[in-house]
C-alpha cells in the first residue's frame, strides 16, 4: 500500500466503491452496510481513510484468476464440441 497520509483521488474512491459492490454481491455486506461504507469511502481524503473502509474485508480476487476460470470453461466446451462432432461424424 502507498503512504496512508497521501490524498486519495476520485478514481481511487470509486475503485473502493466498486470493490464494495463485489462484497455485497458475495454476501459479505448487507445493503445497509454497503450504503454506509460507500458514504464513508466517498468522504475519505487519504489512502489510510480508504483502507479503513475495507480493512475487515478480504481482498477481491484478481482478474487473472477470473480469466483462468473462463479459459477452463471455454476449453471444456471446445473439447465437448469436438467430441460431439467426432461422434456424429462416425455415426454417418
PDB file of C-alpha atoms in Angstrom:
ATOM      1  CA  UNK A   1       0.000   0.000   0.000  1.00  0.00           C
ATOM      2  CA  UNK A   2       1.111   3.539  -0.586  1.00  0.00           C
ATOM      3  CA  UNK A   3       1.683   6.141   2.093  1.00  0.00           C
ATOM      4  CA  UNK A   4      -1.536   6.312   4.173  1.00  0.00           C
ATOM      5  CA  UNK A   5      -1.189  10.086   4.503  1.00  0.00           C
ATOM      6  CA  UNK A   6      -1.354  10.701   0.731  1.00  0.00           C
ATOM      7  CA  UNK A   7      -4.566  12.217  -0.533  1.00  0.00           C
ATOM      8  CA  UNK A   8      -6.884   9.870  -2.414  1.00  0.00           C
ATOM      9  CA  UNK A   9      -8.156  10.668  -5.888  1.00  0.00           C
ATOM     10  CA  UNK A  10     -11.743  10.386  -7.079  1.00  0.00           C
ATOM     11  CA  UNK A  11     -10.732   7.349  -9.158  1.00  0.00           C
ATOM     12  CA  UNK A  12      -9.349   5.625  -6.048  1.00  0.00           C
ATOM     13  CA  UNK A  13     -12.526   6.344  -4.107  1.00  0.00           C
ATOM     14  CA  UNK A  14     -14.678   4.923  -6.921  1.00  0.00           C
ATOM     15  CA  UNK A  15     -12.398   1.858  -7.100  1.00  0.00           C
ATOM     16  CA  UNK A  16     -13.189   1.210  -3.420  1.00  0.00           C
ATOM     17  CA  UNK A  17     -16.907   1.637  -4.148  1.00  0.00           C
ATOM     18  CA  UNK A  18     -16.634  -0.951  -6.945  1.00  0.00           C
ATOM     19  CA  UNK A  19     -14.849  -3.285  -4.539  1.00  0.00           C
ATOM     20  CA  UNK A  20     -17.657  -2.823  -2.009  1.00  0.00           C
ATOM     21  CA  UNK A  21     -20.178  -3.759  -4.722  1.00  0.00           C
ATOM     22  CA  UNK A  22     -18.324  -7.059  -5.202  1.00  0.00           C
ATOM     23  CA  UNK A  23     -18.529  -7.744  -1.469  1.00  0.00           C
ATOM     24  CA  UNK A  24     -22.284  -7.080  -1.466  1.00  0.00           C
ATOM     25  CA  UNK A  25     -22.688  -9.484  -4.397  1.00  0.00           C
ATOM     26  CA  UNK A  26     -20.670 -12.106  -2.490  1.00  0.00           C
ATOM     27  CA  UNK A  27     -22.914 -11.671   0.573  1.00  0.00           C
ATOM     28  CA  UNK A  28     -20.260 -10.227   2.866  1.00  0.00           C
ATOM     29  CA  UNK A  29     -22.088  -6.914   3.329  1.00  0.00           C
ATOM     30  CA  UNK A  30     -25.745  -6.055   3.763  1.00  0.00           C
ATOM     31  CA  UNK A  31     -27.217  -3.220   1.734  1.00  0.00           C
ATOM     32  CA  UNK A  32     -27.227  -1.008   4.841  1.00  0.00           C
ATOM     33  CA  UNK A  33     -23.540  -1.725   5.474  1.00  0.00           C
ATOM     34  CA  UNK A  34     -22.804  -1.101   1.807  1.00  0.00           C
ATOM     35  CA  UNK A  35     -24.591   2.260   1.857  1.00  0.00           C
ATOM     36  CA  UNK A  36     -22.758   3.307   4.991  1.00  0.00           C
ATOM     37  CA  UNK A  37     -19.367   2.297   3.603  1.00  0.00           C
ATOM     38  CA  UNK A  38     -19.980   3.973   0.245  1.00  0.00           C
ATOM     39  CA  UNK A  39     -20.783   7.226   2.043  1.00  0.00           C
ATOM     40  CA  UNK A  40     -17.621   6.851   4.111  1.00  0.00           C
ATOM     41  CA  UNK A  41     -15.490   5.968   1.060  1.00  0.00           C
ATOM     42  CA  UNK A  42     -16.680   8.970  -0.916  1.00  0.00           C
ATOM     43  CA  UNK A  43     -15.888  11.237   2.049  1.00  0.00           C
ATOM     44  CA  UNK A  44     -12.349   9.843   2.513  1.00  0.00           C
ATOM     45  CA  UNK A  45      -9.450  12.189   1.992  1.00  0.00           C
ATOM     46  CA  UNK A  46      -6.416   9.916   2.348  1.00  0.00           C
ATOM     47  CA  UNK A  47      -5.331   6.418   1.377  1.00  0.00           C
ATOM     48  CA  UNK A  48      -5.375   5.495   5.064  1.00  0.00           C
ATOM     49  CA  UNK A  49      -9.012   6.573   5.345  1.00  0.00           C
ATOM     50  CA  UNK A  50      -9.882   4.426   2.312  1.00  0.00           C
ATOM     51  CA  UNK A  51      -8.038   1.427   3.725  1.00  0.00           C
ATOM     52  CA  UNK A  52     -10.071   1.700   6.944  1.00  0.00           C
ATOM     53  CA  UNK A  53     -13.324   1.363   4.960  1.00  0.00           C
ATOM     54  CA  UNK A  54     -12.334  -2.107   3.698  1.00  0.00           C
ATOM     55  CA  UNK A  55      -9.962  -3.248   6.462  1.00  0.00           C
ATOM     56  CA  UNK A  56     -12.228  -6.082   7.646  1.00  0.00           C
ATOM     57  CA  UNK A  57     -12.942  -7.426   4.149  1.00  0.00           C
ATOM     58  CA  UNK A  58     -10.821  -9.906   2.184  1.00  0.00           C
ATOM     59  CA  UNK A  59      -9.026  -8.694  -0.902  1.00  0.00           C
ATOM     60  CA  UNK A  60     -11.112  -9.198  -4.049  1.00  0.00           C
ATOM     61  CA  UNK A  61      -9.955 -11.941  -6.421  1.00  0.00           C
ATOM     62  CA  UNK A  62      -7.551 -10.814  -9.090  1.00  0.00           C
ATOM     63  CA  UNK A  63      -8.827 -10.513 -12.645  1.00  0.00           C
ATOM     64  CA  UNK A  64      -6.262 -13.131 -13.709  1.00  0.00           C
ATOM     65  CA  UNK A  65      -7.992 -15.722 -11.518  1.00  0.00           C
ATOM     66  CA  UNK A  66     -11.375 -14.897 -13.062  1.00  0.00           C
ATOM     67  CA  UNK A  67      -9.888 -15.169 -16.549  1.00  0.00           C
ATOM     68  CA  UNK A  68      -8.364 -18.554 -15.715  1.00  0.00           C
ATOM     69  CA  UNK A  69     -11.827 -19.923 -14.848  1.00  0.00           C
ATOM     70  CA  UNK A  70     -13.205 -18.584 -18.126  1.00  0.00           C
ATOM     71  CA  UNK A  71     -10.346 -20.187 -20.031  1.00  0.00           C
ATOM     72  CA  UNK A  72     -11.013 -23.598 -18.457  1.00  0.00           C
ATOM     73  CA  UNK A  73     -14.733 -23.293 -19.190  1.00  0.00           C
ATOM     74  CA  UNK A  74     -14.004 -22.389 -22.810  1.00  0.00           C
ATOM     75  CA  UNK A  75     -11.570 -25.291 -23.209  1.00  0.00           C
ATOM     76  CA  UNK A  76     -14.048 -27.750 -21.696  1.00  0.00           C
ATOM     77  CA  UNK A  77     -16.775 -26.527 -24.054  1.00  0.00           C
ATOM     78  CA  UNK A  78     -14.416 -26.829 -27.031  1.00  0.00           C
ATOM     79  CA  UNK A  79     -13.491 -30.413 -26.105  1.00  0.00           C
ATOM     80  CA  UNK A  80     -17.156 -31.357 -25.762  1.00  0.00           C
ATOM     81  CA  UNK A  81     -17.943 -29.841 -29.161  1.00  0.00           C
ATOM     82  CA  UNK A  82     -15.034 -31.658 -30.803  1.00  0.00           C
ATOM     83  CA  UNK A  83     -16.068 -34.981 -29.265  1.00  0.00           C
ATOM     84  CA  UNK A  84     -19.668 -34.371 -30.316  1.00  0.00           C
ATOM     85  CA  UNK A  85     -18.538 -33.667 -33.894  1.00  0.00           C
ATOM     86  CA  UNK A  86     -16.417 -36.830 -33.980  1.00  0.00           C
ATOM     87  CA  UNK A  87     -19.278 -38.977 -32.679  1.00  0.00           C
ATOM     88  CA  UNK A  88     -21.689 -37.508 -35.225  1.00  0.00           C
ATOM     89  CA  UNK A  89     -19.148 -37.976 -37.994  1.00  0.00           C
ATOM     90  CA  UNK A  90     -18.642 -41.633 -37.097  1.00  0.00           C
ATOM     91  CA  UNK A  91     -22.381 -42.233 -36.867  1.00  0.00           C
ATOM     92  CA  UNK A  92     -22.945 -41.353 -40.531  1.00  0.00           C
TER      93      UNK A  92
END
